[in-house]
Structure formats: structure tokens, C-alpha cells
Short mmCIF file of N, CA and C in Angstrom, two decimals:
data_model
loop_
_atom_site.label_atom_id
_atom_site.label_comp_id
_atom_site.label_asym_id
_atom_site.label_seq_id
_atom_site.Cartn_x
_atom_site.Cartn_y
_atom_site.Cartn_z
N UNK A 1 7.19 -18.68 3.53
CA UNK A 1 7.43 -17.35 3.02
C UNK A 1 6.12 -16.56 2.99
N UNK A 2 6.37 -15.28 3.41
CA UNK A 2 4.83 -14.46 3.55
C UNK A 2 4.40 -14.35 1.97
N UNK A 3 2.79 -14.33 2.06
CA UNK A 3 2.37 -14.56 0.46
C UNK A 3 1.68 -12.91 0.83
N UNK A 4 1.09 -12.13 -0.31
CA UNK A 4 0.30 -10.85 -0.34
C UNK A 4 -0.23 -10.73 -1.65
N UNK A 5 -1.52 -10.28 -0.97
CA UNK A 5 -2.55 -10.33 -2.17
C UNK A 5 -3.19 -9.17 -1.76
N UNK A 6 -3.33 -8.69 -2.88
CA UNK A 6 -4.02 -7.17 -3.16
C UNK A 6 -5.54 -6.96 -3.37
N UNK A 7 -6.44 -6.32 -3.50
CA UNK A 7 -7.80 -6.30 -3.80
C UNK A 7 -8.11 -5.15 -3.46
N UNK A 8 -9.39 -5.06 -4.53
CA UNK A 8 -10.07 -3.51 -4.10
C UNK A 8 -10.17 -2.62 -5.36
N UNK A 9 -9.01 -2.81 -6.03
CA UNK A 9 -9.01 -2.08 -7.55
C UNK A 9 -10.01 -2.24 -8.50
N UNK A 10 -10.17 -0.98 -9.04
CA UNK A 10 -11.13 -0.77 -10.38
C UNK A 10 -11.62 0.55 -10.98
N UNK A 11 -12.68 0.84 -11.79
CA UNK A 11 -12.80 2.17 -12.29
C UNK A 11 -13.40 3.37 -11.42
N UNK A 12 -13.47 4.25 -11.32
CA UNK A 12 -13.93 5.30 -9.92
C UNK A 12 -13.69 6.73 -11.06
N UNK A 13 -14.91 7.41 -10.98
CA UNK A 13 -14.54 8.70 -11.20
C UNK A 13 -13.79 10.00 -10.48
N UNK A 14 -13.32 11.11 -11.38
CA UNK A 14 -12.65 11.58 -10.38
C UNK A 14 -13.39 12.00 -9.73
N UNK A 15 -12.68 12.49 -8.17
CA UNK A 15 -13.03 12.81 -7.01
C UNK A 15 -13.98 11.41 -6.34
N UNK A 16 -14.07 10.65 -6.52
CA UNK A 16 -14.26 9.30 -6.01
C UNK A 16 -13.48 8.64 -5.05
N UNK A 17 -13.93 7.36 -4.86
CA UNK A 17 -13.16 6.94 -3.19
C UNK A 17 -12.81 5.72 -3.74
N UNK A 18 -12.33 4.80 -3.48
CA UNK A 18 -11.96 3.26 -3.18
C UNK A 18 -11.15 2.71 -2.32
N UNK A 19 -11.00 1.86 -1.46
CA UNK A 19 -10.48 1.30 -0.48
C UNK A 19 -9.63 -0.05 -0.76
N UNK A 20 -8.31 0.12 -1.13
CA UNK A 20 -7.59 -0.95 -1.33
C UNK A 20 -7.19 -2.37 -0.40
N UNK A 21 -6.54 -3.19 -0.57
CA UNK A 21 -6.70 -4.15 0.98
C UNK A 21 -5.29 -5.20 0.61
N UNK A 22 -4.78 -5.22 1.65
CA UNK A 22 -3.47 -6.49 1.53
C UNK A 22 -3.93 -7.24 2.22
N UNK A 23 -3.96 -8.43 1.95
CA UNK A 23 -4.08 -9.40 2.75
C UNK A 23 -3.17 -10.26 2.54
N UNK A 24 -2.58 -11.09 3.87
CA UNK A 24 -0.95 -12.18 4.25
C UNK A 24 -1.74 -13.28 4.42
N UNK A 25 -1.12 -13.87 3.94
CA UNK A 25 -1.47 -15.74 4.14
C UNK A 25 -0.01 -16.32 4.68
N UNK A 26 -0.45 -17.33 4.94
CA UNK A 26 0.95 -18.59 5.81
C UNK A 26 1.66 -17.80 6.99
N UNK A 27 1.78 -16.13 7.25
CA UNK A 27 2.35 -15.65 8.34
C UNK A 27 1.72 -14.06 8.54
N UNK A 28 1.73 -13.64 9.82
CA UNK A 28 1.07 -12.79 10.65
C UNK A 28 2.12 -11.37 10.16
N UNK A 29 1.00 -10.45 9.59
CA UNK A 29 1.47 -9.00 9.07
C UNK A 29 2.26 -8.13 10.11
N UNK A 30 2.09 -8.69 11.38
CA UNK A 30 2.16 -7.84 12.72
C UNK A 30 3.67 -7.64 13.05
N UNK A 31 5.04 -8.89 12.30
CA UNK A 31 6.48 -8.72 12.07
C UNK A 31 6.66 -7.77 10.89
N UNK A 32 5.69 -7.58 10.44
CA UNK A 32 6.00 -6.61 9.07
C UNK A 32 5.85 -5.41 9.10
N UNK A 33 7.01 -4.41 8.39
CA UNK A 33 6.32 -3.35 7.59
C UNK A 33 5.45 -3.32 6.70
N UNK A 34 4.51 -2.31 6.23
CA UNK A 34 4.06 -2.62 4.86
C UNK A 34 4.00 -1.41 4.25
N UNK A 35 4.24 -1.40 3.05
CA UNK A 35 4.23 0.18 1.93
C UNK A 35 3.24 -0.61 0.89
N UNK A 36 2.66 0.62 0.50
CA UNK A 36 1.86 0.75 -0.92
C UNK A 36 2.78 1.67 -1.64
N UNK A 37 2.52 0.66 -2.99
CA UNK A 37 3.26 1.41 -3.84
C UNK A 37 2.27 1.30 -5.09
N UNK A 38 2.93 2.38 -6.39
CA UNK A 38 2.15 2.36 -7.38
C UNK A 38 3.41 2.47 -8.71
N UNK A 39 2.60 1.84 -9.79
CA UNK A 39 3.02 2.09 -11.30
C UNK A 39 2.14 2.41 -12.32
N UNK A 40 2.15 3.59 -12.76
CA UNK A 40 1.67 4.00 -14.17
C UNK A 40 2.41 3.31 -14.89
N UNK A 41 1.39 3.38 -16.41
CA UNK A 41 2.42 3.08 -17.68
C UNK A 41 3.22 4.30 -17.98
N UNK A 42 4.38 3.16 -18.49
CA UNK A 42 5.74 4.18 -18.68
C UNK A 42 6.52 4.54 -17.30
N UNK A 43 6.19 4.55 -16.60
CA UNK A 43 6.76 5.27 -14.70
C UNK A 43 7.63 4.15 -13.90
N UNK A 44 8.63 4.65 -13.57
CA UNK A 44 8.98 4.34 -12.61
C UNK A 44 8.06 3.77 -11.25
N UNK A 45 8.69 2.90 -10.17
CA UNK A 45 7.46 2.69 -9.38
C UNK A 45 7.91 3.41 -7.84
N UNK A 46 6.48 3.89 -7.93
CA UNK A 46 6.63 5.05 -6.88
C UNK A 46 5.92 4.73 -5.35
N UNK A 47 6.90 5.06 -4.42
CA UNK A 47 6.41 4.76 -2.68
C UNK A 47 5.16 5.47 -2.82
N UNK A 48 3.97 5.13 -2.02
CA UNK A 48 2.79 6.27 -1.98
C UNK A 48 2.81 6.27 -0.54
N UNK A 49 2.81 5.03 0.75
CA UNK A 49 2.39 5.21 1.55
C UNK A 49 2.87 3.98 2.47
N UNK A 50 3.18 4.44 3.62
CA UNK A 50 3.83 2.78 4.31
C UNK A 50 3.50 3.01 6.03
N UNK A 51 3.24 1.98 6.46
CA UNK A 51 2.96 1.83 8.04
C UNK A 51 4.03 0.81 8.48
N UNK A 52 4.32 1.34 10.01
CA UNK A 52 5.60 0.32 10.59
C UNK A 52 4.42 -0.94 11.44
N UNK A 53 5.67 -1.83 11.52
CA UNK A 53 4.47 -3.45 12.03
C UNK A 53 4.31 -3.18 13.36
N UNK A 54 4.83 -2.00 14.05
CA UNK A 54 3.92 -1.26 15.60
C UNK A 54 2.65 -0.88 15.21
N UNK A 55 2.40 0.15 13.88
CA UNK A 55 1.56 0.95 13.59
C UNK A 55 1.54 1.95 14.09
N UNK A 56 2.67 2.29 14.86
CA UNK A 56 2.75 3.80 15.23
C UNK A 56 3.46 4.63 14.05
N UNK A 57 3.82 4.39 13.39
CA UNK A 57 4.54 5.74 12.63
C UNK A 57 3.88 4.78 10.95
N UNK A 58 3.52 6.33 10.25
CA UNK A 58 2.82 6.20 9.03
C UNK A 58 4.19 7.34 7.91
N UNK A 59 4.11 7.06 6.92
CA UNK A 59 4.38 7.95 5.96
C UNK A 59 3.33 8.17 4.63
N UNK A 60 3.52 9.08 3.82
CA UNK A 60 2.94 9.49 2.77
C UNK A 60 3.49 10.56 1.50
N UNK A 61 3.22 10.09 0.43
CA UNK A 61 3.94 10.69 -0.35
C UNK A 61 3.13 12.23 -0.98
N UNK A 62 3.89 13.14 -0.99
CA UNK A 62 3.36 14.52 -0.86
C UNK A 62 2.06 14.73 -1.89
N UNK A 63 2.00 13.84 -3.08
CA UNK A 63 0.93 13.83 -4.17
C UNK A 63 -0.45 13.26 -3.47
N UNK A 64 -0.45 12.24 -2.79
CA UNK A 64 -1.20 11.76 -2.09
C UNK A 64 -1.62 11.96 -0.31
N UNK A 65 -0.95 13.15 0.21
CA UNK A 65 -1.31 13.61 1.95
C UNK A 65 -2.53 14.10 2.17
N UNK A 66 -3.46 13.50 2.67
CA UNK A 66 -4.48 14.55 2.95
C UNK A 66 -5.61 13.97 2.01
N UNK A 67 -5.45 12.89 1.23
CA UNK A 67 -6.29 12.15 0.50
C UNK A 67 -6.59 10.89 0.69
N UNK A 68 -5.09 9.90 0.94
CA UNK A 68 -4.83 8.36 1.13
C UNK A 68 -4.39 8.66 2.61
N UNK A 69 -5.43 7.08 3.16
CA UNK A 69 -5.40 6.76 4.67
C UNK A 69 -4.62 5.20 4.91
N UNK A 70 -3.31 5.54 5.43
CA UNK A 70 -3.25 3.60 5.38
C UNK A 70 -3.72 3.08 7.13
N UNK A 71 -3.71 1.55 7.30
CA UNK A 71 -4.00 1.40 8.18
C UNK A 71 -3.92 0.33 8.61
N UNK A 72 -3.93 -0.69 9.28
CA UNK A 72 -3.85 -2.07 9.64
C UNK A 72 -4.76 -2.57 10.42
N UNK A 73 -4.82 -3.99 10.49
CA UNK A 73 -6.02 -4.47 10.93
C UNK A 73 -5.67 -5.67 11.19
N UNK A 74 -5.30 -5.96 12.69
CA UNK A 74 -4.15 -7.15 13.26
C UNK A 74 -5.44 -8.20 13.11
N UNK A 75 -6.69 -8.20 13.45
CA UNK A 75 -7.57 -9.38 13.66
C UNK A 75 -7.51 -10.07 11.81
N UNK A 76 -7.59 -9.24 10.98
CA UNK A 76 -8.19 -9.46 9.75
C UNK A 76 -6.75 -10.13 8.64
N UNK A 77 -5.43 -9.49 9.69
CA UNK A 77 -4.10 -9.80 9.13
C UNK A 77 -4.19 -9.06 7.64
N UNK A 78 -4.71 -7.82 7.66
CA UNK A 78 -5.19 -7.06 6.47
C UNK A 78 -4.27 -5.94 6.69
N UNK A 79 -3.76 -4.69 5.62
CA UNK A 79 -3.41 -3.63 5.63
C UNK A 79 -4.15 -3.05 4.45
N UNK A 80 -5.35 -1.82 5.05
CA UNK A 80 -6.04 -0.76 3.88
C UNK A 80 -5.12 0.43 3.28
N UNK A 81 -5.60 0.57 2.13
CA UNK A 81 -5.76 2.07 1.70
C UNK A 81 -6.49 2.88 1.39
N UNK A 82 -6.89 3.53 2.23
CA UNK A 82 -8.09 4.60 1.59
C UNK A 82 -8.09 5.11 0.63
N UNK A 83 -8.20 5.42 -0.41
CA UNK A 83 -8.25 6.71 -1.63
C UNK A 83 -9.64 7.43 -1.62
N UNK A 84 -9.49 8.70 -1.19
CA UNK A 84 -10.48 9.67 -1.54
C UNK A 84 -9.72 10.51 -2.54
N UNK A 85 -10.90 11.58 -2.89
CA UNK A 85 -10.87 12.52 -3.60
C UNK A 85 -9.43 12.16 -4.84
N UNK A 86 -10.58 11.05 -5.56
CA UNK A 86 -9.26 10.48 -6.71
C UNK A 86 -8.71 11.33 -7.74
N UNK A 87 -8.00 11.38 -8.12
CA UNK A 87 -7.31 12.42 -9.67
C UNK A 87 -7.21 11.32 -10.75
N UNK A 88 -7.26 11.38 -12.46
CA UNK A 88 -7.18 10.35 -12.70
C UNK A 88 -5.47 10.72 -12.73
N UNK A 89 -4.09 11.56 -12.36
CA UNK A 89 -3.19 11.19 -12.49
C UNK A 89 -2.60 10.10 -10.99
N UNK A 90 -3.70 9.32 -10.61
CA UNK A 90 -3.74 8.81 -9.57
C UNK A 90 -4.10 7.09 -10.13
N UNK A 91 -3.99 7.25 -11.69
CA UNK A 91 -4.21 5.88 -12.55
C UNK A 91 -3.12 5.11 -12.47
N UNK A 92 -3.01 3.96 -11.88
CA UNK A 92 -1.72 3.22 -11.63
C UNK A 92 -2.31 1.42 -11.36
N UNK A 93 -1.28 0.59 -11.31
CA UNK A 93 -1.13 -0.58 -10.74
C UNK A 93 -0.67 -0.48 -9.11
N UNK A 94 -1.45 -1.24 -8.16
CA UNK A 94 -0.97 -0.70 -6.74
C UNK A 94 -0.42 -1.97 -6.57
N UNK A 95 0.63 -1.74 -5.64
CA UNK A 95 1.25 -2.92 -5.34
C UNK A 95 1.04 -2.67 -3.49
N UNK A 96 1.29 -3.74 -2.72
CA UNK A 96 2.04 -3.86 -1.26
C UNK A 96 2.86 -4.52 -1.30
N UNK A 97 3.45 -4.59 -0.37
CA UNK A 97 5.02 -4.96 -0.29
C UNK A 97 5.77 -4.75 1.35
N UNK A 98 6.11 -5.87 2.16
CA UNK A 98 6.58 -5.91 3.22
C UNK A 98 7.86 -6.10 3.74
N UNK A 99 8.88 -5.78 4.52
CA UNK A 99 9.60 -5.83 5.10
C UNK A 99 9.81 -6.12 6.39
N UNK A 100 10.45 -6.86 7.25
CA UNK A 100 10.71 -7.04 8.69
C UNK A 100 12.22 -6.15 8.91
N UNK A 101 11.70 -5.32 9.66
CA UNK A 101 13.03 -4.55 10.26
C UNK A 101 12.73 -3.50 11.70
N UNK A 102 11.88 -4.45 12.79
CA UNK A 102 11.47 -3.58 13.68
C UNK A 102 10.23 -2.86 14.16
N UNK A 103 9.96 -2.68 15.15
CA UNK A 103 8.43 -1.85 15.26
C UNK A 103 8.61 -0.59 15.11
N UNK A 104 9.25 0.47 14.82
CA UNK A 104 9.11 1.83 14.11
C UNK A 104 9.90 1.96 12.74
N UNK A 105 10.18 0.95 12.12
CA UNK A 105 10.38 1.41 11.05
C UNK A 105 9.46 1.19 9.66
N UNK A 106 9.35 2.46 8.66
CA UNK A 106 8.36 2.54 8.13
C UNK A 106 9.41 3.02 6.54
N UNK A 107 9.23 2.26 5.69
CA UNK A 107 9.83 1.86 4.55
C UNK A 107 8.89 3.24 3.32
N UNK A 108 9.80 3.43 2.28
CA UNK A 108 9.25 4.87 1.91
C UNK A 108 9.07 4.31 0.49
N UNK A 109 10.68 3.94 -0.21
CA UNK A 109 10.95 3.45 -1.64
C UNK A 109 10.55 2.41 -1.68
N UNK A 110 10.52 1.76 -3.13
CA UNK A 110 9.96 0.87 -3.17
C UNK A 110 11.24 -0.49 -2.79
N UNK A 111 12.62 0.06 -3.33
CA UNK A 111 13.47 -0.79 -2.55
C UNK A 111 14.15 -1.75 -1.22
N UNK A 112 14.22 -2.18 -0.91
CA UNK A 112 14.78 -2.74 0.65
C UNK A 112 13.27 -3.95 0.72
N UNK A 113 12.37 -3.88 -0.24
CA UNK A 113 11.09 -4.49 0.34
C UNK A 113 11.73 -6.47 0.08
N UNK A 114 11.07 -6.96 1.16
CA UNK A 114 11.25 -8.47 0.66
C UNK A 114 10.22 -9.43 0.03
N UNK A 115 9.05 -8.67 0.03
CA UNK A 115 7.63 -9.16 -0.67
C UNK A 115 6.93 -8.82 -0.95
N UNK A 116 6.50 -8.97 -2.05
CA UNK A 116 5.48 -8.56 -3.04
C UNK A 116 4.23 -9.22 -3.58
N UNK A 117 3.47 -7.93 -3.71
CA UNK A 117 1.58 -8.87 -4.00
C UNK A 117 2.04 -8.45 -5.89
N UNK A 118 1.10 -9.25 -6.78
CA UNK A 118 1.06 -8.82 -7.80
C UNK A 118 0.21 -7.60 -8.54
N UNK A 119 -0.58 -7.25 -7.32
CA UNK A 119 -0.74 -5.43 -8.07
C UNK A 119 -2.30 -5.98 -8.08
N UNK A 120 -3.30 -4.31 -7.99
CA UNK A 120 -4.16 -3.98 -8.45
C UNK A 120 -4.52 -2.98 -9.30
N UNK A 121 -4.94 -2.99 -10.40
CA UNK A 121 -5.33 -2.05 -11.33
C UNK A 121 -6.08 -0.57 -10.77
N UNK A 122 -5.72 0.39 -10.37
CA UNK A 122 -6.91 1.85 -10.29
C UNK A 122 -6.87 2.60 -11.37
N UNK A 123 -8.07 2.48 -12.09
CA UNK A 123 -7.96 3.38 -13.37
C UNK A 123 -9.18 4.75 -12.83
N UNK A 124 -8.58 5.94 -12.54
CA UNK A 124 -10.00 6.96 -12.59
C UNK A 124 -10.13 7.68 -13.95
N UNK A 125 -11.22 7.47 -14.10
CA UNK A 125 -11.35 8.41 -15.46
C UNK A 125 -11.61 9.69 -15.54
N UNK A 126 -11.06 10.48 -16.54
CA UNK A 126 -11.08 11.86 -16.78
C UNK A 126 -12.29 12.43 -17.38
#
């Protein structure tokens, strides 16, 4: 069963950067979709950003366009997230989370996913 582990999280002021990272153990990311997702306290958990296991087609959620870069990295069996120009309403637990369903499909909600990392903390402060 694919395992995912998260890294990269921690404190950043606003307008600051950090670079999140999935990394797969026991099987190759390259059958997978992958989405980043996030949870504040109290929140629902919200899609931010997902790449299909082609890597041709990306999505992004309208709070985060133009700020967060996702990306993949077949040698490293890694999937990044960029975060620039942080907000602290951008304070959440990040999760990844993969699916197999094809080389253009690119997963939005956090539902339909079949695996899950246990989260990294981004706290920016105000």
C-alpha cells in the first residue's frame, strides 16, 4: 500500500515562502494523482492544489492562484508545494493525498482520495 509523508512545515512570517514536500515509499508516485490539501482549526478540509500522475494538468484553489506552485519530481518520487507570499489566513495542517485514476486526471476535493500523509503544521504569523 502507498505510504506518504509530508515535510517542510513550520513558522514563516507573512509574506514569506516555504516549500512543502510528499514523499511515497514502497510504490512509485508516477500511477498517482496527488492533491494538497489543508485544515485550519475549526474548518472543514479544503482542496488547495492537485497535479495529475502525467503532470500535465495542475489545479488550484482561487485563495491560493498566483502564490502556490505544485510540482513533481519522478527521480526523487517527491511532489512540492511552493508557498510564497504567505497570509497568516493561510495557517493550516497540510495534508497530500493520492489517487490512481489515469494520466489527466487531477483530483480537486478532498474526497475520492485513497491515501493519506498525516499532515504538516504551517503556522504564519500575524
Amino acid at each position: 500500500q502507498l505510504q506518504l509523508v509530508e515535510s517542510g512545515g513550520g513558522l514563516v512570517q507573512p509574506g514569506g515562502s516555504l516549500r512543502l514536500s510528499c514523499a511515497a515509499s514502497r510504490f512509485t508516485l508516477d500511477y498517482y494523482a496527488i492533491g494538497w490539501f489543508r485544515q485550519a482549526p475549526g474548518k472543514e478540509r479544503e482542496g488547495v492544489s492537485c497535479i495529475s500522475s502525467s503532470g500535465s494538468r495542475t489545479n488550484y484553489a482561487d485563495s491560493v492562484k498566483g502564490r502556490f506552485t505544485i510540482s513533481r519530481d519522478t527521480v526523487k518520487n517527491t511532489v512540492y508545494l511552493q508557498m510564497n507570499s504567505l497570509k497568516p489566513e493561510d495557517t493550516a495542517v497540510y495534508y497530500c493525498a493520492a489517487v490512481s485514476r489515469g494520466p489527466y486526471y487531477c483530483p480537486y476535493g478532498p474526497g475520492g482520495m485513497d491515501y493519506w500523509g498525516k499532515g504538516t503544521l504551517v503556522t504564519v504569523s500575524s
